[in-house]
Short mmCIF file of C-alpha atoms and ligand atoms in Angstrom, two decimals:
data_model
loop_
_atom_site.label_atom_id
_atom_site.label_comp_id
_atom_site.label_asym_id
_atom_site.label_seq_id
_atom_site.Cartn_x
_atom_site.Cartn_y
_atom_site.Cartn_z
CA UNK A 404 -15.28 13.27 3.00
CA UNK A 405 -12.16 11.50 1.70
CA UNK A 406 -12.83 8.94 -1.04
CA UNK A 407 -10.34 6.03 -0.90
CA UNK A 408 -10.27 3.95 -4.09
CA UNK A 409 -9.09 0.30 -4.32
CA UNK A 410 -9.62 -1.21 -7.76
CA UNK A 411 -8.20 -4.65 -6.98
CA UNK A 412 -8.86 -5.40 -3.30
CA UNK A 413 -7.96 -8.73 -1.70
CA UNK A 414 -8.28 -10.81 1.40
CA UNK A 415 -4.76 -11.03 2.75
CA UNK A 416 -4.16 -14.36 4.47
CA UNK A 417 -1.07 -14.94 6.58
CA UNK A 418 0.05 -18.45 7.56
CA UNK A 419 2.75 -18.45 10.25
CA UNK A 420 4.49 -21.84 9.74
CA UNK A 421 7.71 -22.03 11.77
CA UNK A 422 9.22 -24.90 9.89
CA UNK A 423 7.74 -24.76 6.40
CA UNK A 424 8.41 -27.87 4.32
CA UNK A 425 8.03 -28.08 0.56
CA UNK A 426 6.18 -31.05 -0.90
CA UNK A 427 4.77 -32.05 2.51
CA UNK A 428 1.66 -31.34 4.54
CA UNK A 429 2.09 -28.15 6.60
CA UNK A 430 -0.46 -27.44 9.33
CA UNK A 431 -1.24 -23.94 10.50
CA UNK A 432 -3.03 -22.75 13.65
CA UNK A 433 -3.01 -18.96 13.83
CA UNK A 434 -4.42 -17.95 10.48
CA UNK A 435 -4.95 -14.24 10.04
CA UNK A 436 -7.30 -12.86 7.38
CA UNK A 437 -7.63 -9.15 6.71
CA UNK A 438 -9.25 -6.96 4.11
CA UNK A 439 -6.29 -5.96 1.96
CA UNK A 440 -5.29 -3.93 -1.02
CA UNK A 441 -3.46 -0.64 -0.68
CA UNK A 442 -6.55 1.58 -0.79
CA UNK A 443 -8.16 -0.34 2.07
CA UNK A 444 -5.04 0.25 4.18
CA UNK A 445 -5.38 3.93 3.32
CA UNK A 446 -9.07 3.94 4.31
CA UNK A 447 -8.35 2.23 7.65
CA UNK A 448 -5.68 4.74 8.64
CA UNK A 449 -7.85 7.70 7.59
CA UNK A 450 -10.63 6.30 9.77
CA UNK A 451 -8.25 5.87 12.71
CA UNK A 452 -7.18 9.50 12.23
CA UNK A 453 -10.83 10.40 12.87
CA UNK A 454 -11.58 11.69 9.39
CA UNK A 455 -14.70 10.90 7.37
CA UNK A 456 -13.82 8.30 4.70
CA UNK A 457 -15.71 6.33 2.05
CA UNK A 458 -14.01 3.20 0.67
CA UNK A 459 -14.81 2.40 -2.95
CA UNK A 460 -13.65 0.33 -5.91
CA UNK A 461 -14.68 -3.04 -7.31
CA UNK A 462 -15.26 -6.35 -5.58
CA UNK A 463 -17.19 -9.57 -5.93
CA UNK A 464 -18.06 -13.06 -4.68
CA UNK A 465 -17.60 -14.51 -1.21
CA UNK A 466 -14.22 -12.82 -0.89
CA UNK A 467 -15.89 -9.50 -1.67
CA UNK A 468 -18.47 -10.26 1.07
CA UNK A 469 -15.69 -10.91 3.55
CA UNK A 470 -14.05 -7.57 2.69
CA UNK A 471 -17.37 -5.78 3.28
CA UNK A 472 -17.81 -7.54 6.65
CA UNK A 473 -14.32 -6.45 7.71
CA UNK A 474 -15.04 -2.86 6.70
CA UNK A 475 -18.26 -2.97 8.70
CA UNK A 476 -16.39 -4.26 11.76
CA UNK A 477 -14.02 -1.31 11.44
CA UNK A 478 -17.03 1.00 10.91
CA UNK A 479 -15.63 2.20 7.59
CA UNK A 480 -18.28 3.50 5.19
CA UNK A 481 -18.12 1.70 1.85
CA UNK A 482 -19.77 1.80 -1.55
CA UNK A 483 -18.14 -0.65 -3.96
CA UNK A 484 -19.25 -1.62 -7.44
CA UNK A 485 -20.07 -5.34 -7.37
CA UNK A 486 -18.73 -7.57 -10.12
CA UNK A 487 -19.80 -11.13 -10.95
CA UNK A 488 -16.35 -12.58 -10.48
CA UNK A 489 -14.59 -13.45 -7.25
CA UNK A 490 -12.15 -10.94 -5.72
CA UNK A 491 -8.70 -12.30 -4.94
CA UNK A 492 -6.85 -13.87 -2.05
CA UNK A 493 -3.23 -12.99 -1.37
CA UNK A 494 -1.34 -15.46 0.79
CA UNK A 495 1.80 -14.83 2.83
CA UNK A 496 3.56 -17.82 4.42
CA UNK A 497 5.70 -16.62 7.32
CA UNK A 498 8.51 -19.10 7.86
CA UNK A 499 12.07 -19.07 9.19
CA UNK A 500 12.05 -15.27 9.46
CA UNK A 501 11.10 -15.06 5.79
CA UNK A 502 7.91 -14.33 3.92
CA UNK A 503 6.86 -16.35 0.86
CA UNK A 504 3.96 -14.73 -0.97
CA UNK A 505 1.40 -16.20 -3.34
CA UNK A 506 -0.60 -13.43 -4.98
CA UNK A 507 -3.64 -14.12 -7.11
CA UNK A 508 -3.87 -11.66 -9.96
CA UNK A 509 -7.62 -11.27 -9.42
CA UNK A 510 -10.59 -10.92 -11.74
CA UNK A 511 -10.48 -9.78 -15.36
CA UNK A 512 -12.94 -6.96 -15.93
CA UNK A 513 -14.92 -6.08 -18.98
CA UNK A 514 -14.93 -2.60 -20.52
CA UNK A 515 -18.59 -2.30 -19.44
CA UNK A 516 -17.72 -2.96 -15.81
CA UNK A 517 -14.96 -0.37 -16.03
CA UNK A 518 -17.41 2.18 -17.47
CA UNK A 519 -20.05 1.35 -14.86
CA UNK A 520 -17.61 1.96 -12.03
CA UNK A 521 -16.65 5.32 -13.53
CA UNK A 522 -20.32 6.31 -13.36
CA UNK A 523 -20.42 5.45 -9.66
CA UNK A 524 -17.13 7.29 -9.12
CA UNK A 525 -18.53 10.38 -10.86
CA UNK A 526 -21.41 10.44 -8.34
CA UNK A 527 -19.09 9.84 -5.39
CA UNK A 528 -16.91 12.75 -6.49
CA UNK A 529 -19.80 15.10 -5.77
CA UNK A 530 -19.53 14.18 -2.08
CA UNK A 531 -15.75 14.04 -1.90
CA UNK A 532 -13.31 16.73 -0.77
CA UNK A 533 -10.23 14.69 -1.74
CA UNK A 534 -9.59 11.33 -3.44
CA UNK A 535 -6.87 8.71 -2.94
CA UNK A 536 -6.24 6.10 -5.65
CA UNK A 537 -3.95 3.28 -4.56
CA UNK A 538 -2.51 0.10 -6.00
CA UNK A 539 -2.68 -1.80 -9.24
CA UNK A 540 -5.44 -1.92 -11.81
CA UNK A 541 -7.32 -5.18 -12.32
CA UNK A 542 -6.79 -7.04 -15.58
CA UNK A 543 -9.04 -5.96 -18.42
CA UNK A 544 -8.97 -2.24 -17.60
CA UNK A 545 -6.98 0.05 -19.85
CA UNK A 546 -3.75 1.28 -18.25
CA UNK A 547 -5.01 4.83 -18.85
CA UNK A 548 -7.94 4.19 -16.48
CA UNK A 549 -6.46 6.14 -13.55
CA UNK A 550 -5.71 9.00 -15.92
CA UNK A 551 -9.45 9.20 -16.62
CA UNK A 552 -10.19 9.19 -12.89
CA UNK A 553 -7.71 12.04 -12.34
CA UNK A 554 -9.32 13.99 -15.16
CA UNK A 555 -12.80 13.48 -13.69
CA UNK A 556 -11.52 14.73 -10.33
CA UNK A 557 -10.12 17.84 -12.00
CA UNK A 558 -13.45 18.50 -13.76
CA UNK A 559 -15.23 18.43 -10.38
CA UNK A 560 -12.48 20.41 -8.62
CA UNK A 561 -11.58 17.51 -6.31
CA UNK A 562 -7.83 16.93 -5.69
CA UNK A 563 -6.67 13.39 -6.48
CA UNK A 564 -3.69 11.68 -4.82
CA UNK A 565 -2.32 8.78 -6.89
CA UNK A 566 -0.16 6.01 -5.43
CA UNK A 567 0.49 3.45 -8.11
CA UNK A 568 3.41 2.27 -10.19
CA UNK A 569 4.49 1.02 -13.61
CA UNK A 570 2.48 1.80 -16.70
CA UNK A 571 -0.58 3.05 -14.78
CA UNK A 572 1.55 5.78 -13.13
CA UNK A 573 3.34 6.60 -16.37
CA UNK A 574 -0.02 7.10 -18.09
CA UNK A 575 -1.18 9.41 -15.31
CA UNK A 576 1.95 11.55 -15.57
CA UNK A 577 2.24 11.69 -19.37
CA UNK A 578 -0.97 13.63 -19.59
CA UNK A 579 -1.71 17.30 -19.47
CA UNK A 580 -4.19 16.96 -16.57
CA UNK A 581 -1.92 16.09 -13.65
CA UNK A 582 -2.87 14.56 -10.30
CA UNK A 583 -2.76 16.80 -7.22
CA UNK A 584 -0.23 14.55 -5.46
CA UNK A 585 1.82 11.40 -5.99
CA UNK A 586 3.82 9.34 -3.50
CA UNK A 587 6.40 7.20 -5.27
CA UNK A 588 9.14 5.44 -3.31
CA UNK A 589 12.70 5.43 -4.66
CA UNK A 590 12.18 2.18 -6.61
CA UNK A 591 9.01 3.45 -8.25
CA UNK A 592 10.74 6.70 -9.16
CA UNK A 593 13.66 4.76 -10.69
CA UNK A 594 11.26 2.63 -12.69
CA UNK A 595 9.33 5.67 -13.86
CA UNK A 596 12.37 7.65 -14.98
CA UNK A 597 14.30 4.61 -16.14
CA UNK A 598 17.38 5.58 -14.13
CA UNK A 599 18.90 4.26 -10.92
CA UNK A 600 17.84 6.90 -8.39
CA UNK A 601 20.24 7.48 -5.52
CA UNK A 602 18.99 9.33 -2.49
CA UNK A 603 21.19 12.45 -2.53
CA UNK A 604 19.40 15.79 -2.27
CA UNK A 605 20.99 17.23 -5.41
CA UNK A 606 20.07 14.25 -7.58
CA UNK A 607 16.51 14.06 -6.24
CA UNK A 608 16.05 17.78 -6.79
CA UNK A 609 17.35 17.44 -10.31
CA UNK A 610 15.05 14.48 -11.06
CA UNK A 611 11.92 16.11 -9.67
CA UNK A 612 12.54 19.22 -11.73
CA UNK A 613 11.84 17.02 -14.79
CA UNK A 614 9.07 18.40 -16.96
CA UNK A 615 7.05 15.25 -16.31
CA UNK A 616 6.29 16.49 -12.80
CA UNK A 617 5.30 20.02 -13.77
CA UNK A 618 1.81 20.86 -12.55
CA UNK A 619 1.73 18.29 -9.73
CA UNK A 620 1.24 20.17 -6.47
CA UNK A 621 2.82 17.57 -4.16
CA UNK A 622 5.43 14.95 -4.97
CA UNK A 623 6.33 12.98 -1.87
CA UNK A 624 9.19 10.58 -2.53
CA UNK A 625 9.09 8.27 0.48
CA UNK A 626 12.41 6.80 1.57
CA UNK A 627 11.57 4.29 4.33
CA UNK A 628 13.65 4.94 7.49
CA UNK A 629 15.24 7.95 5.75
CA UNK A 630 11.94 9.87 5.67
CA UNK A 631 11.13 11.67 2.42
CA UNK A 632 12.17 14.14 -0.23
CA UNK A 633 9.35 16.42 -1.33
CA UNK A 634 8.53 18.87 -4.08
CA UNK A 635 5.65 21.23 -3.28
CA UNK A 636 4.91 23.72 -6.04
CA UNK A 637 8.37 25.02 -6.94
CA UNK A 638 9.84 24.32 -3.50
CA UNK A 639 11.81 21.34 -2.27
CA UNK A 640 11.97 19.84 1.22
CA UNK A 641 14.01 17.17 2.95
CA UNK A 642 12.03 15.48 5.70
CA UNK A 643 13.90 13.46 8.31
CA UNK A 644 12.43 11.14 10.93
CA UNK A 645 13.65 9.64 14.21
CA UNK A 646 14.95 6.09 14.58
CA UNK A 647 12.10 3.89 15.81
CA UNK A 648 11.50 0.22 16.64
CA UNK A 649 9.97 -1.28 13.53
CA UNK A 650 7.60 -4.26 13.92
CA UNK A 651 6.18 -4.54 10.38
CA UNK A 652 6.87 -1.91 7.69
CA UNK A 653 4.40 -3.32 5.13
CA UNK A 654 1.75 -0.73 4.29
CA UNK A 655 3.76 2.26 5.53
CA UNK A 656 3.46 3.89 2.13
CA UNK A 657 -0.33 3.54 2.37
CA UNK A 658 -0.36 4.99 5.88
CA UNK A 659 1.73 7.90 4.53
CA UNK A 660 -0.85 8.52 1.79
CA UNK A 661 -3.59 8.43 4.44
CA UNK A 662 -1.76 11.02 6.56
CA UNK A 663 -1.20 13.17 3.51
CA UNK A 664 -4.90 13.05 2.57
CA UNK A 665 -6.04 13.84 6.11
CA UNK A 666 -3.61 16.75 6.51
CA UNK A 667 -4.50 18.21 3.11
CA UNK A 668 -8.18 17.82 3.88
CA UNK A 669 -7.60 19.72 7.14
CA UNK A 670 -5.81 22.45 5.17
CA UNK A 671 -2.69 22.17 7.30
CA UNK A 672 0.51 24.14 6.64
CA UNK A 673 3.23 22.62 4.42
CA UNK A 674 5.28 21.71 7.50
CA UNK A 675 2.35 20.03 9.21
CA UNK A 676 1.22 18.17 6.09
CA UNK A 677 4.67 16.59 5.80
CA UNK A 678 4.98 15.90 9.52
CA UNK A 679 1.57 14.23 9.60
CA UNK A 680 2.27 12.05 6.54
CA UNK A 681 5.62 10.88 7.96
CA UNK A 682 4.12 10.21 11.37
CA UNK A 683 1.30 7.99 10.08
CA UNK A 684 3.88 6.08 8.01
CA UNK A 685 6.08 5.57 11.07
CA UNK A 686 3.15 4.59 13.28
CA UNK A 687 2.22 1.86 10.79
CA UNK A 688 5.71 0.34 11.04
CA UNK A 689 5.32 0.10 14.82
CA UNK A 690 2.28 -2.23 14.64
CA UNK A 691 2.01 -5.87 13.53
CA UNK A 692 -1.10 -5.24 11.43
CA UNK A 693 -0.89 -3.68 7.98
CA UNK A 694 -2.67 -0.34 7.72
CA UNK A 695 -3.00 0.10 11.49
CA UNK A 696 -1.74 2.93 13.65
CA UNK A 697 -1.79 3.66 17.38
CA UNK A 698 -2.94 7.25 17.55
CA UNK A 699 -1.83 7.58 21.19
CA UNK A 700 1.79 7.86 19.98
CA UNK A 701 1.00 10.42 17.26
CA UNK A 702 1.82 13.73 19.01
CA UNK A 703 5.08 12.53 20.50
CA UNK A 704 6.41 11.22 17.14
CA UNK A 705 5.18 14.24 15.18
CA UNK A 706 7.43 16.49 17.28
CA UNK A 707 10.48 14.50 16.17
CA UNK A 708 9.91 14.90 12.41
CA UNK A 709 12.10 17.63 10.90
CA UNK A 710 11.18 19.46 7.70
CA UNK A 711 13.98 21.46 6.07
CA UNK A 712 13.58 23.56 2.96
CA UNK A 713 16.21 22.79 0.33
CA UNK A 714 17.69 25.72 -1.66
P1 LIG B 1635 4.86 0.02 1.29
O1 LIG B 1635 5.03 -0.35 -0.16
O2 LIG B 1635 5.27 -1.04 2.26
O3 LIG B 1635 3.50 0.58 1.60
P2 LIG B 1635 6.54 2.30 0.58
O4 LIG B 1635 7.80 1.77 -0.05
O5 LIG B 1635 5.51 2.87 -0.33
O6 LIG B 1635 5.91 1.23 1.56
P3 LIG B 1635 8.21 3.65 2.50
O7 LIG B 1635 9.05 4.69 1.85
O8 LIG B 1635 8.88 2.36 2.84
O9 LIG B 1635 6.91 3.45 1.62
O10 LIG B 1635 7.59 4.20 3.86
C1 LIG B 1635 6.70 5.29 3.92
C2 LIG B 1635 6.97 6.06 5.20
O11 LIG B 1635 6.79 5.20 6.34
C3 LIG B 1635 8.39 6.61 5.34
O12 LIG B 1635 8.53 7.85 4.67
C4 LIG B 1635 8.51 6.71 6.86
O13 LIG B 1635 7.79 7.83 7.35
C5 LIG B 1635 7.78 5.46 7.33
N1 LIG B 1635 8.71 4.31 7.41
C6 LIG B 1635 8.81 3.27 6.56
N2 LIG B 1635 9.79 2.41 6.94
C7 LIG B 1635 10.32 2.93 8.07
C8 LIG B 1635 11.38 2.52 8.98
N3 LIG B 1635 12.07 1.41 8.79
N4 LIG B 1635 11.63 3.31 10.05
C9 LIG B 1635 10.92 4.44 10.26
N5 LIG B 1635 9.92 4.87 9.46
C10 LIG B 1635 9.62 4.14 8.37
#
């Protein structure tokens, strides 16, 4: 079973308002509300790939209830730690071809709540074959929290894939117990290394040979329409993808993490792991919904992904 962790889930609300006016009343008809947060996107895509997944993390209040209902509708198994505070809403106003976002920062957790979740996580690890940890940490939790979760995974022999950014990622990497896999995009990599990363093979290879990444089995640097650059063990790969018609690219990174987790769980070859991860990312861009893929197009797209070893 794949355990998909979301520590700060949300209900994502989109308001399509053609002609949005500031300081006036704007009416909206086609409101869309979905269970959001990066780890929930991951869980949805894993489920659509036909793999056994358990969604976990922290949630609370009526918004938490809504998230649970949505997971039940999608038949995704879930076991969240309930908090007394309300989970967050994230609002996107779609207007004039643009997207204005209003993101609540969400609840502030106590140390006790953080500890209590770790207890639940420890139990869930016993059932898990692989873990994905996605997105930001809620306020109140120490930025070394994910580092602890990676360490607990290592103790139980369960590989952990981490997809986060900023200080939480830095804390995970500046530690002797490394995650099994990470999936930064170019911006996250730049932020992490404090340099402007350009996408050339030689510079990426040089950057990923940094001591910081030693001991991480898979580093998948996702590059949007340009595919990915990957370090696996001591080997490097350039992965290229076909040109496709993109409908909505939001959540493609999460779909990539889902594909990676599924392929690793199925013990696929290096080539197939990378092809699967790229294909789920691409499939997500081809749908309007975030964290949704149309599996019917999987095989055909997979064939078009090219994995080339870099010397
Ligand atoms: P997000 O933050 O929206 O989840 P991300 O920045 O983490 O995304 P990306 O590098 O944009 O991740 O995309 C992940 C993968 O999804 C890419 O490696 C690729 O396979 C696919 N993808 C993303 N954007 C495109 C695109 N415009 N065309 C084709 N494939 C894409």
